[in-house]
mmCIF file of C-alpha atoms and ligand atoms in Angstrom:
data_model
loop_
_atom_site.group_PDB
_atom_site.id
_atom_site.type_symbol
_atom_site.label_atom_id
_atom_site.label_comp_id
_atom_site.label_asym_id
_atom_site.label_seq_id
_atom_site.Cartn_x
_atom_site.Cartn_y
_atom_site.Cartn_z
ATOM 1 C CA ASN A 1 -273.696 -12.644 42.763
ATOM 2 C CA ARG A 2 -272.619 -14.041 46.090
ATOM 3 C CA ARG A 3 -268.893 -14.511 46.419
ATOM 4 C CA VAL A 4 -266.336 -15.394 49.073
ATOM 5 C CA VAL A 5 -263.262 -13.165 49.186
ATOM 6 C CA LEU A 6 -260.067 -13.361 51.209
ATOM 7 C CA ASN A 7 -260.612 -11.037 54.174
ATOM 8 C CA SER A 8 -257.289 -11.512 55.987
ATOM 9 C CA ARG A 9 -254.297 -13.827 55.827
ATOM 10 C CA PRO A 10 -254.203 -16.710 58.312
ATOM 11 C CA SER A 11 -251.310 -17.386 60.619
ATOM 12 C CA GLY A 12 -251.548 -21.097 61.270
ATOM 13 C CA ALA A 13 -254.895 -22.779 60.671
ATOM 14 C CA PRO A 14 -257.405 -20.598 58.788
ATOM 15 C CA THR A 15 -260.520 -19.355 60.595
ATOM 16 C CA ARG A 16 -263.911 -18.084 59.392
ATOM 17 C CA ASP A 17 -262.641 -14.488 59.873
ATOM 18 C CA ASN A 18 -260.140 -14.981 57.079
ATOM 19 C CA PHE A 19 -263.070 -15.076 54.648
ATOM 20 C CA ARG A 20 -265.803 -12.538 53.845
ATOM 21 C CA ILE A 21 -269.022 -13.076 51.935
ATOM 22 C CA GLU A 22 -270.052 -10.296 49.533
ATOM 23 C CA GLU A 23 -272.962 -9.629 47.177
ATOM 24 C CA GLN A 24 -272.545 -7.987 43.785
ATOM 25 C CA PRO A 25 -274.907 -7.567 40.839
ATOM 26 C CA VAL A 26 -274.619 -10.170 38.076
ATOM 27 C CA THR A 27 -273.364 -8.543 34.873
ATOM 28 C CA GLU A 28 -274.323 -9.400 31.296
ATOM 29 C CA PRO A 29 -271.725 -10.935 28.986
ATOM 30 C CA ALA A 30 -270.281 -8.615 26.327
ATOM 31 C CA GLN A 31 -269.492 -9.763 22.780
ATOM 32 C CA GLY A 32 -267.127 -12.787 23.000
ATOM 33 C CA GLU A 33 -268.028 -13.524 26.625
ATOM 34 C CA VAL A 34 -270.095 -16.090 28.534
ATOM 35 C CA LEU A 35 -272.036 -15.896 31.785
ATOM 36 C CA LEU A 36 -271.411 -18.948 33.975
ATOM 37 C CA ARG A 37 -273.453 -20.133 36.931
ATOM 38 C CA THR A 38 -271.369 -22.214 39.328
ATOM 39 C CA VAL A 39 -272.849 -25.628 40.020
ATOM 40 C CA TYR A 40 -269.936 -27.326 41.818
ATOM 41 C CA LEU A 41 -266.891 -25.772 43.461
ATOM 42 C CA SER A 42 -263.889 -27.926 44.326
ATOM 43 C CA LEU A 43 -262.151 -27.472 47.687
ATOM 44 C CA ASP A 44 -258.480 -28.462 47.639
ATOM 45 C CA PRO A 45 -255.500 -28.272 50.009
ATOM 46 C CA TYR A 46 -253.523 -25.942 47.689
ATOM 47 C CA MET A 47 -256.020 -23.182 48.524
ATOM 48 C CA ARG A 48 -254.345 -22.827 51.914
ATOM 49 C CA GLY A 49 -251.090 -21.866 50.164
ATOM 50 C CA ARG A 50 -252.861 -19.210 48.084
ATOM 51 C CA MET A 51 -254.015 -17.521 51.307
ATOM 52 C CA ASN A 52 -250.396 -16.769 52.235
ATOM 53 C CA GLU A 53 -248.576 -13.665 51.130
ATOM 54 C CA GLY A 54 -245.723 -13.999 48.703
ATOM 55 C CA PRO A 55 -245.247 -16.210 45.685
ATOM 56 C CA SER A 56 -245.136 -19.984 45.765
ATOM 57 C CA TYR A 57 -245.457 -21.957 42.532
ATOM 58 C CA ALA A 58 -248.559 -19.794 41.896
ATOM 59 C CA PRO A 59 -249.350 -16.207 42.892
ATOM 60 C CA PRO A 60 -251.349 -15.629 46.104
ATOM 61 C CA VAL A 61 -254.968 -14.489 46.284
ATOM 62 C CA GLU A 62 -254.889 -10.769 47.109
ATOM 63 C CA LEU A 63 -256.895 -9.416 50.042
ATOM 64 C CA GLY A 64 -260.445 -8.632 48.896
ATOM 65 C CA GLU A 65 -260.129 -10.935 45.868
ATOM 66 C CA VAL A 66 -262.375 -13.922 45.215
ATOM 67 C CA MET A 67 -260.874 -17.179 46.467
ATOM 68 C CA VAL A 68 -259.616 -19.304 43.581
ATOM 69 C CA GLY A 69 -260.980 -22.731 42.772
ATOM 70 C CA GLY A 70 -261.926 -25.202 40.074
ATOM 71 C CA THR A 71 -265.606 -25.214 39.141
ATOM 72 C CA VAL A 72 -268.193 -27.006 37.062
ATOM 73 C CA SER A 73 -270.618 -24.416 35.725
ATOM 74 C CA ARG A 74 -273.682 -24.096 33.540
ATOM 75 C CA VAL A 75 -273.525 -21.587 30.694
ATOM 76 C CA GLU A 76 -276.442 -19.240 31.388
ATOM 77 C CA ALA A 77 -275.913 -16.793 28.529
ATOM 78 C CA SER A 78 -273.369 -16.737 25.738
ATOM 79 C CA ARG A 79 -272.078 -14.237 23.219
ATOM 80 C CA HIS A 80 -269.187 -16.586 22.442
ATOM 81 C CA PRO A 81 -269.325 -18.779 19.323
ATOM 82 C CA ASP A 82 -268.030 -21.930 21.115
ATOM 83 C CA PHE A 83 -270.536 -22.016 23.999
ATOM 84 C CA GLN A 84 -274.304 -22.398 24.094
ATOM 85 C CA PRO A 85 -276.640 -21.733 27.003
ATOM 86 C CA GLY A 86 -277.065 -25.013 28.873
ATOM 87 C CA ASP A 87 -273.515 -26.304 28.266
ATOM 88 C CA LEU A 88 -271.734 -27.716 31.319
ATOM 89 C CA VAL A 89 -268.138 -26.529 31.500
ATOM 90 C CA LEU A 90 -265.089 -27.152 33.645
ATOM 91 C CA GLY A 91 -263.453 -23.869 34.564
ATOM 92 C CA TYR A 92 -261.859 -21.822 37.280
ATOM 93 C CA SER A 93 -264.517 -19.383 38.454
ATOM 94 C CA GLY A 94 -263.508 -19.598 42.114
ATOM 95 C CA TRP A 95 -265.741 -19.155 45.139
ATOM 96 C CA GLN A 96 -268.642 -17.281 43.537
ATOM 97 C CA GLU A 97 -272.095 -17.977 42.145
ATOM 98 C CA TYR A 98 -271.606 -16.318 38.754
ATOM 99 C CA GLU A 99 -268.696 -15.358 36.559
ATOM 100 C CA VAL A 100 -268.494 -13.531 33.264
ATOM 101 C CA CYS A 101 -265.438 -14.664 31.301
ATOM 102 C CA ASP A 102 -264.036 -14.742 27.787
ATOM 103 C CA GLY A 103 -264.100 -18.533 27.497
ATOM 104 C CA SER A 104 -260.336 -19.112 27.739
ATOM 105 C CA GLY A 105 -259.501 -22.089 29.928
ATOM 106 C CA LEU A 106 -263.059 -23.440 29.765
ATOM 107 C CA ASN A 107 -263.608 -27.044 28.736
ATOM 108 C CA LYS A 108 -267.003 -28.453 27.853
ATOM 109 C CA LEU A 109 -267.872 -31.661 29.670
ATOM 110 C CA PRO A 110 -268.693 -34.438 27.214
ATOM 111 C CA ALA A 111 -272.355 -35.459 27.167
ATOM 112 C CA GLN A 112 -271.577 -38.991 28.426
ATOM 113 C CA PHE A 113 -269.547 -37.736 31.427
ATOM 114 C CA PRO A 114 -270.579 -39.947 34.422
ATOM 115 C CA HIS A 115 -271.114 -37.362 37.190
ATOM 116 C CA PRO A 116 -270.287 -33.695 36.490
ATOM 117 C CA SER A 117 -268.601 -33.288 39.882
ATOM 118 C CA TYR A 118 -266.130 -36.080 38.998
ATOM 119 C CA ALA A 119 -264.509 -33.488 36.716
ATOM 120 C CA LEU A 120 -263.196 -31.911 39.933
ATOM 121 C CA GLY A 121 -262.118 -35.190 41.534
ATOM 122 C CA VAL A 122 -261.355 -38.645 40.259
ATOM 123 C CA LEU A 123 -261.592 -37.568 36.581
ATOM 124 C CA GLY A 124 -260.138 -34.126 37.195
ATOM 125 C CA MET A 125 -257.117 -32.456 38.762
ATOM 126 C CA PRO A 126 -256.749 -34.709 41.846
ATOM 127 C CA GLY A 127 -257.160 -37.933 39.850
ATOM 128 C CA PHE A 128 -254.688 -36.640 37.282
ATOM 129 C CA THR A 129 -252.249 -35.804 40.077
ATOM 130 C CA ALA A 130 -252.507 -39.363 41.383
ATOM 131 C CA TYR A 131 -251.998 -40.791 37.888
ATOM 132 C CA VAL A 132 -248.954 -38.722 36.912
ATOM 133 C CA GLY A 133 -247.216 -38.842 40.283
ATOM 134 C CA LEU A 134 -247.664 -42.556 40.670
ATOM 135 C CA LEU A 135 -247.028 -43.772 37.120
ATOM 136 C CA ASP A 136 -244.395 -41.301 35.903
ATOM 137 C CA ILE A 137 -242.416 -40.802 39.118
ATOM 138 C CA GLY A 138 -243.432 -43.774 41.279
ATOM 139 C CA ALA A 139 -242.980 -46.174 38.325
ATOM 140 C CA PRO A 140 -244.826 -49.077 40.019
ATOM 141 C CA LYS A 141 -243.924 -52.685 39.260
ATOM 142 C CA GLY A 142 -245.873 -55.820 40.118
ATOM 143 C CA GLY A 143 -245.146 -57.172 43.587
ATOM 144 C CA GLU A 144 -243.844 -53.885 44.980
ATOM 145 C CA THR A 145 -245.145 -52.291 48.162
ATOM 146 C CA LEU A 146 -246.723 -48.836 47.909
ATOM 147 C CA VAL A 147 -247.596 -46.619 50.862
ATOM 148 C CA VAL A 148 -249.778 -43.517 50.625
ATOM 149 C CA ALA A 149 -251.344 -41.335 53.327
ATOM 150 C CA ALA A 150 -254.587 -39.337 53.145
ATOM 151 C CA ALA A 151 -255.659 -42.690 51.702
ATOM 152 C CA THR A 152 -259.393 -41.934 51.525
ATOM 153 C CA GLY A 153 -258.832 -38.477 50.024
ATOM 154 C CA ALA A 154 -259.182 -37.455 46.416
ATOM 155 C CA VAL A 155 -255.543 -38.091 45.493
ATOM 156 C CA GLY A 156 -254.669 -40.908 47.913
ATOM 157 C CA SER A 157 -257.673 -43.079 47.085
ATOM 158 C CA ALA A 158 -256.830 -42.892 43.380
ATOM 159 C CA VAL A 159 -253.133 -43.594 44.014
ATOM 160 C CA GLY A 160 -253.972 -46.743 45.973
ATOM 161 C CA GLN A 161 -256.375 -48.057 43.366
ATOM 162 C CA ILE A 162 -254.108 -47.380 40.377
ATOM 163 C CA ALA A 163 -251.150 -48.949 42.200
ATOM 164 C CA LYS A 164 -253.252 -52.027 42.867
ATOM 165 C CA LEU A 165 -254.216 -52.234 39.190
ATOM 166 C CA LYS A 166 -250.468 -52.204 38.470
ATOM 167 C CA GLY A 167 -249.964 -55.193 40.775
ATOM 168 C CA CYS A 168 -248.636 -53.444 43.880
ATOM 169 C CA ARG A 169 -249.392 -54.366 47.447
ATOM 170 C CA THR A 170 -250.992 -51.188 48.798
ATOM 171 C CA VAL A 171 -250.812 -49.944 52.363
ATOM 172 C CA GLY A 172 -252.794 -46.826 53.230
ATOM 173 C CA ILE A 173 -252.480 -44.423 56.137
ATOM 174 C CA ALA A 174 -255.496 -42.372 57.222
ATOM 175 C CA GLY A 175 -256.884 -40.472 60.195
ATOM 176 C CA GLY A 176 -259.135 -42.698 62.289
ATOM 177 C CA GLU A 177 -260.680 -46.156 62.245
ATOM 178 C CA GLU A 178 -263.612 -45.243 60.015
ATOM 179 C CA LYS A 179 -261.357 -43.880 57.284
ATOM 180 C CA CYS A 180 -259.112 -46.956 57.554
ATOM 181 C CA ARG A 181 -262.095 -49.282 57.168
ATOM 182 C CA ILE A 182 -263.244 -47.388 54.075
ATOM 183 C CA ALA A 183 -259.739 -47.451 52.611
ATOM 184 C CA VAL A 184 -259.728 -51.247 52.785
ATOM 185 C CA GLU A 185 -263.363 -51.921 51.877
ATOM 186 C CA GLU A 186 -263.922 -49.311 49.169
ATOM 187 C CA PHE A 187 -260.467 -48.644 47.772
ATOM 188 C CA GLY A 188 -258.955 -52.093 48.089
ATOM 189 C CA PHE A 189 -255.969 -51.249 50.291
ATOM 190 C CA GLU A 190 -254.514 -54.416 51.749
ATOM 191 C CA ARG A 191 -253.960 -52.638 55.046
ATOM 192 C CA CYS A 192 -254.681 -49.166 56.344
ATOM 193 C CA LEU A 193 -253.131 -47.691 59.476
ATOM 194 C CA ASP A 194 -254.426 -44.867 61.647
ATOM 195 C CA HIS A 195 -251.817 -42.105 61.910
ATOM 196 C CA HIS A 196 -253.328 -40.863 65.184
ATOM 197 C CA ARG A 197 -251.980 -43.950 66.934
ATOM 198 C CA ALA A 198 -248.738 -43.545 68.832
ATOM 199 C CA ASP A 199 -247.359 -46.853 67.531
ATOM 200 C CA LEU A 200 -247.706 -45.909 63.842
ATOM 201 C CA ALA A 201 -244.032 -46.600 63.079
ATOM 202 C CA ALA A 202 -244.161 -50.116 64.594
ATOM 203 C CA GLN A 203 -247.449 -50.886 62.849
ATOM 204 C CA LEU A 204 -246.092 -49.724 59.517
ATOM 205 C CA LYS A 205 -243.036 -51.911 59.899
ATOM 206 C CA GLU A 206 -245.232 -54.906 60.568
ATOM 207 C CA ALA A 207 -247.539 -54.040 57.640
ATOM 208 C CA CYS A 208 -244.605 -53.739 55.213
ATOM 209 C CA PRO A 209 -242.472 -56.849 55.869
ATOM 210 C CA LYS A 210 -240.588 -56.368 52.579
ATOM 211 C CA GLY A 211 -240.041 -52.648 53.120
ATOM 212 C CA ILE A 212 -241.482 -49.834 50.997
ATOM 213 C CA ASP A 213 -240.716 -49.416 47.285
ATOM 214 C CA ILE A 214 -242.929 -46.406 46.582
ATOM 215 C CA TYR A 215 -243.956 -43.819 49.115
ATOM 216 C CA TYR A 216 -246.383 -41.402 47.487
ATOM 217 C CA GLU A 217 -245.906 -38.352 49.699
ATOM 218 C CA ASN A 218 -249.127 -36.441 50.433
ATOM 219 C CA VAL A 219 -248.625 -35.351 54.015
ATOM 220 C CA GLY A 220 -245.086 -35.167 55.462
ATOM 221 C CA GLY A 221 -244.874 -34.821 59.259
ATOM 222 C CA LYS A 222 -244.877 -37.882 61.477
ATOM 223 C CA VAL A 223 -246.100 -40.128 58.654
ATOM 224 C CA PHE A 224 -242.936 -39.395 56.723
ATOM 225 C CA GLN A 225 -240.892 -39.995 59.879
ATOM 226 C CA ALA A 226 -242.437 -43.464 60.147
ATOM 227 C CA VAL A 227 -241.926 -44.225 56.464
ATOM 228 C CA TRP A 228 -238.375 -43.288 55.652
ATOM 229 C CA PRO A 229 -236.552 -45.916 57.762
ATOM 230 C CA LEU A 230 -238.504 -48.543 55.775
ATOM 231 C CA LEU A 231 -237.694 -47.272 52.279
ATOM 232 C CA ASN A 232 -235.971 -49.968 50.212
ATOM 233 C CA GLN A 233 -232.990 -49.588 47.956
ATOM 234 C CA HIS A 234 -234.049 -47.772 44.778
ATOM 235 C CA ALA A 235 -237.294 -46.645 46.395
ATOM 236 C CA ARG A 236 -239.183 -43.827 44.675
ATOM 237 C CA VAL A 237 -240.820 -40.954 46.536
ATOM 238 C CA PRO A 238 -243.076 -38.752 44.393
ATOM 239 C CA VAL A 239 -243.498 -35.633 46.530
ATOM 240 C CA CYS A 240 -247.044 -34.501 45.827
ATOM 241 C CA GLY A 241 -248.025 -32.614 48.964
ATOM 242 C CA LEU A 242 -247.098 -31.900 52.580
ATOM 243 C CA ILE A 243 -250.461 -31.110 54.099
ATOM 244 C CA ALA A 244 -249.280 -31.717 57.679
ATOM 245 C CA HIS A 245 -247.190 -28.547 57.298
ATOM 246 C CA TYR A 246 -249.543 -26.211 55.429
ATOM 247 C CA ASN A 247 -250.794 -24.547 58.608
ATOM 248 C CA GLN A 248 -247.337 -24.513 60.173
ATOM 249 C CA PHE A 249 -245.543 -21.281 60.860
ATOM 250 C CA GLY A 250 -241.749 -21.258 60.809
ATOM 251 C CA PRO A 251 -239.395 -24.258 60.616
ATOM 252 C CA GLY A 252 -241.101 -26.413 63.277
ATOM 253 C CA GLU A 253 -239.739 -28.102 66.358
ATOM 254 C CA GLY A 254 -237.435 -30.988 67.023
ATOM 255 C CA PRO A 255 -233.949 -32.179 66.198
ATOM 256 C CA ASP A 256 -232.531 -31.681 62.738
ATOM 257 C CA ARG A 257 -232.907 -35.059 61.025
ATOM 258 C CA LEU A 258 -231.773 -33.836 57.638
ATOM 259 C CA PRO A 259 -228.282 -35.428 57.742
ATOM 260 C CA LEU A 260 -229.766 -38.822 58.635
ATOM 261 C CA LEU A 261 -232.398 -38.497 55.972
ATOM 262 C CA MET A 262 -230.029 -37.438 53.234
ATOM 263 C CA GLY A 263 -227.676 -40.219 54.286
ATOM 264 C CA ALA A 264 -230.480 -42.699 53.684
ATOM 265 C CA VAL A 265 -231.323 -41.110 50.316
ATOM 266 C CA LEU A 266 -227.695 -41.516 49.300
ATOM 267 C CA ALA A 267 -226.931 -44.995 50.629
ATOM 268 C CA ARG A 268 -230.234 -46.514 49.554
ATOM 269 C CA ARG A 269 -230.268 -44.757 46.150
ATOM 270 C CA ILE A 270 -233.708 -43.317 46.871
ATOM 271 C CA ARG A 271 -235.263 -41.085 44.253
ATOM 272 C CA VAL A 272 -237.231 -38.164 45.714
ATOM 273 C CA GLN A 273 -238.998 -35.990 43.176
ATOM 274 C CA GLY A 274 -241.445 -33.159 43.635
ATOM 275 C CA PHE A 275 -243.966 -32.300 40.943
ATOM 276 C CA ILE A 276 -246.690 -29.753 40.239
ATOM 277 C CA ILE A 277 -249.533 -31.162 38.211
ATOM 278 C CA SER A 278 -250.058 -28.076 36.037
ATOM 279 C CA ASP A 279 -246.778 -28.916 34.245
ATOM 280 C CA HIS A 280 -248.182 -32.169 32.898
ATOM 281 C CA TYR A 281 -251.471 -31.342 31.194
ATOM 282 C CA GLU A 282 -250.026 -30.965 27.732
ATOM 283 C CA THR A 283 -248.211 -34.277 27.680
ATOM 284 C CA ARG A 284 -250.319 -36.579 29.857
ATOM 285 C CA LEU A 285 -253.926 -35.383 30.070
ATOM 286 C CA ALA A 286 -255.118 -37.339 27.030
ATOM 287 C CA ASP A 287 -253.676 -40.620 28.416
ATOM 288 C CA PHE A 288 -255.250 -39.945 31.800
ATOM 289 C CA THR A 289 -258.658 -39.098 30.359
ATOM 290 C CA ARG A 290 -258.729 -42.278 28.296
ATOM 291 C CA GLU A 291 -257.320 -44.685 30.877
ATOM 292 C CA MET A 292 -258.896 -43.320 34.043
ATOM 293 C CA GLY A 293 -262.212 -42.806 32.253
ATOM 294 C CA GLN A 294 -262.203 -46.505 31.380
ATOM 295 C CA TRP A 295 -261.279 -47.592 34.919
ATOM 296 C CA VAL A 296 -264.060 -45.496 36.415
ATOM 297 C CA ARG A 297 -266.630 -46.730 33.865
ATOM 298 C CA ASP A 298 -265.555 -50.349 34.520
ATOM 299 C CA GLY A 299 -265.790 -49.879 38.280
ATOM 300 C CA GLN A 300 -262.092 -50.648 38.706
ATOM 301 C CA VAL A 301 -261.560 -47.246 40.302
ATOM 302 C CA GLN A 302 -264.097 -46.055 42.856
ATOM 303 C CA ALA A 303 -264.623 -42.449 43.893
ATOM 304 C CA ARG A 304 -266.015 -41.082 47.099
ATOM 305 C CA GLU A 305 -267.274 -37.528 47.404
ATOM 306 C CA GLN A 306 -268.321 -35.350 50.284
ATOM 307 C CA LEU A 307 -270.880 -32.825 49.081
ATOM 308 C CA ILE A 308 -271.235 -29.581 51.032
ATOM 309 C CA GLU A 309 -274.430 -27.621 50.441
ATOM 310 C CA GLY A 310 -274.136 -23.905 49.664
ATOM 311 C CA LEU A 311 -271.340 -21.458 48.924
ATOM 312 C CA ASP A 312 -271.549 -19.974 52.434
ATOM 313 C CA GLN A 313 -270.279 -23.294 53.799
ATOM 314 C CA ALA A 314 -267.117 -23.246 51.657
ATOM 315 C CA PRO A 315 -264.884 -21.525 54.284
ATOM 316 C CA GLN A 316 -265.750 -24.107 56.924
ATOM 317 C CA GLY A 317 -265.326 -26.827 54.312
ATOM 318 C CA LEU A 318 -261.735 -25.766 53.656
ATOM 319 C CA ILE A 319 -260.980 -25.389 57.366
ATOM 320 C CA ASP A 320 -262.279 -28.928 57.938
ATOM 321 C CA LEU A 321 -260.392 -30.362 54.957
ATOM 322 C CA LEU A 322 -257.102 -29.066 56.322
ATOM 323 C CA ALA A 323 -257.958 -30.599 59.702
ATOM 324 C CA GLY A 324 -258.727 -34.012 58.175
ATOM 325 C CA LYS A 325 -262.456 -33.791 58.919
ATOM 326 C CA ASN A 326 -263.425 -34.569 55.323
ATOM 327 C CA LEU A 327 -264.118 -38.003 53.925
ATOM 328 C CA GLY A 328 -263.353 -38.187 50.224
ATOM 329 C CA LYS A 329 -263.208 -35.480 47.587
ATOM 330 C CA VAL A 330 -264.787 -32.295 48.947
ATOM 331 C CA VAL A 331 -267.158 -30.556 46.543
ATOM 332 C CA VAL A 332 -269.457 -27.610 47.327
ATOM 333 C CA ARG A 333 -272.840 -27.689 45.596
ATOM 334 C CA VAL A 334 -273.318 -23.989 44.858
ATOM 335 C CA SER A 335 -276.518 -24.251 42.809
ATOM 336 C CA PRO A 336 -278.720 -27.010 41.338
ATOM 337 C CA GLN A 337 -277.368 -28.675 38.233
HETATM 338 P P1 NDP B 401 -257.629 -34.943 50.699
HETATM 339 O O1 NDP B 401 -258.980 -35.141 50.126
HETATM 340 O O2 NDP B 401 -256.785 -36.134 50.894
HETATM 341 O O3 NDP B 401 -257.783 -34.146 52.052
HETATM 342 C C1 NDP B 401 -256.696 -33.843 52.856
HETATM 343 C C2 NDP B 401 -256.404 -34.960 53.855
HETATM 344 O O4 NDP B 401 -255.099 -34.802 54.359
HETATM 345 C C3 NDP B 401 -257.258 -34.938 55.100
HETATM 346 O O5 NDP B 401 -258.519 -35.517 54.910
HETATM 347 C C4 NDP B 401 -256.420 -35.739 56.064
HETATM 348 O O6 NDP B 401 -256.704 -37.128 55.886
HETATM 349 C C5 NDP B 401 -254.995 -35.501 55.566
HETATM 350 N N1 NDP B 401 -254.253 -34.728 56.567
HETATM 351 C C6 NDP B 401 -254.490 -33.467 56.976
HETATM 352 N N2 NDP B 401 -253.617 -33.112 57.924
HETATM 353 C C7 NDP B 401 -252.813 -34.183 58.124
HETATM 354 C C8 NDP B 401 -251.719 -34.443 58.992
HETATM 355 N N3 NDP B 401 -251.283 -33.508 59.856
HETATM 356 N N4 NDP B 401 -251.116 -35.646 58.931
HETATM 357 C C9 NDP B 401 -251.563 -36.576 58.070
HETATM 358 N N5 NDP B 401 -252.607 -36.396 57.230
HETATM 359 C C10 NDP B 401 -253.212 -35.207 57.267
HETATM 360 O O7 NDP B 401 -256.822 -33.918 49.784
HETATM 361 P P2 NDP B 401 -256.308 -34.146 48.293
HETATM 362 O O8 NDP B 401 -256.456 -35.568 47.921
HETATM 363 O O9 NDP B 401 -256.961 -33.128 47.440
HETATM 364 O O10 NDP B 401 -254.759 -33.782 48.370
HETATM 365 C C11 NDP B 401 -253.809 -34.688 48.930
HETATM 366 C C12 NDP B 401 -252.420 -34.075 48.818
HETATM 367 O O11 NDP B 401 -252.071 -33.882 47.449
HETATM 368 C C13 NDP B 401 -252.281 -32.703 49.492
HETATM 369 O O12 NDP B 401 -251.038 -32.632 50.143
HETATM 370 C C14 NDP B 401 -252.303 -31.752 48.313
HETATM 371 O O13 NDP B 401 -251.670 -30.534 48.600
HETATM 372 C C15 NDP B 401 -251.567 -32.566 47.284
HETATM 373 N N6 NDP B 401 -251.788 -32.158 45.887
HETATM 374 C C16 NDP B 401 -250.696 -31.828 45.133
HETATM 375 C C17 NDP B 401 -250.795 -31.491 43.808
HETATM 376 C C18 NDP B 401 -249.566 -31.207 43.029
HETATM 377 O O14 NDP B 401 -249.658 -30.680 41.925
HETATM 378 N N7 NDP B 401 -248.391 -31.538 43.517
HETATM 379 C C19 NDP B 401 -252.125 -31.404 43.158
HETATM 380 C C20 NDP B 401 -253.232 -31.829 44.013
HETATM 381 C C21 NDP B 401 -253.045 -32.186 45.330
HETATM 382 P P3 NDP B 401 -256.558 -38.163 57.120
HETATM 383 O O15 NDP B 401 -257.606 -37.756 58.111
HETATM 384 O O16 NDP B 401 -256.796 -39.467 56.489
HETATM 385 O O17 NDP B 401 -255.178 -37.982 57.629
#
């Protein structure tokens, strides 16, 4: 059983040395257990947070422990009444080829599921995050302007497409011309702006002549700096992620803009609300599964994946994801389906 464990904690951007690849024998399942073979492993920005010491909204990965992660796996052997060899299941085996577990937290993928790896992306946690953050906190209305960054990523691409289905004018922000072209051509953004350009703030102002009603916050940093002067009265800001800061150490540089920002929140009656998707499964997963499943089947929501071959490539995959070198939902193919 090949597995990737946390070797050391990063300070700043993670490096290959922070990970270690180990081999262990595969064990047999005991009564009530199943043996899973990982087919797909999801790589996600939150994994950077789990590499830090100290609690956040979830406990950290300990040194020497297997890196955490959502997986689609094949049941290889089962001594559990609910699972048969050959079943495909969504679980949380982490960065390893095999896992023996007691079946809790496993969900069988329905036979008609379009692509198994979508269970980690557009029809899984990131798609659900887009759905809940946008609809329940962003509360989009027809004719409003929505802005989202990381617009070709797993969450951002779904946010843009759902907002468009709800009648919003969607403006994406992404890193580089190629990503911006894809945002417009594949995900239907009306405009997409490259955040590497020095004139981002001026471009955004021009692209949002009626201001911004919903800013779905994925990144923070200079994108947020460009956005907040344009937020309209009663704007909504679902705070989903702040990836520009995940590799940052300490409070960062620059003047303290907090008084100005909070002044704008007050005077313009802006609603800023953070959320963690794990809180919403019980109440909203069924709606998401039904509605998003239909949109994907109908072709109204498109998904783009970047497949990485082999578990050994997972560390570099995460390093690249945090540096914006991915294009679409990053999935590691650990073994053949
Ligand atoms: P993506 O597939 O979008 O990949 C991350 C992208 O972030 C990169 O491709 C890059 O896109 C962008 N990025 C990285 N650094 C910067 C930077 N300094 N400035 C601007 N953009 C940057 O990831 P996900 O769709 O999986 O996640 C998007 C966000 O949603 C993350 O912040 C994540 O933490 C958050 N999230 C939150 C959840 C919650 O429960 N609250 C659940 C799931 C995700 P580009 O090159 O286009 O800039």
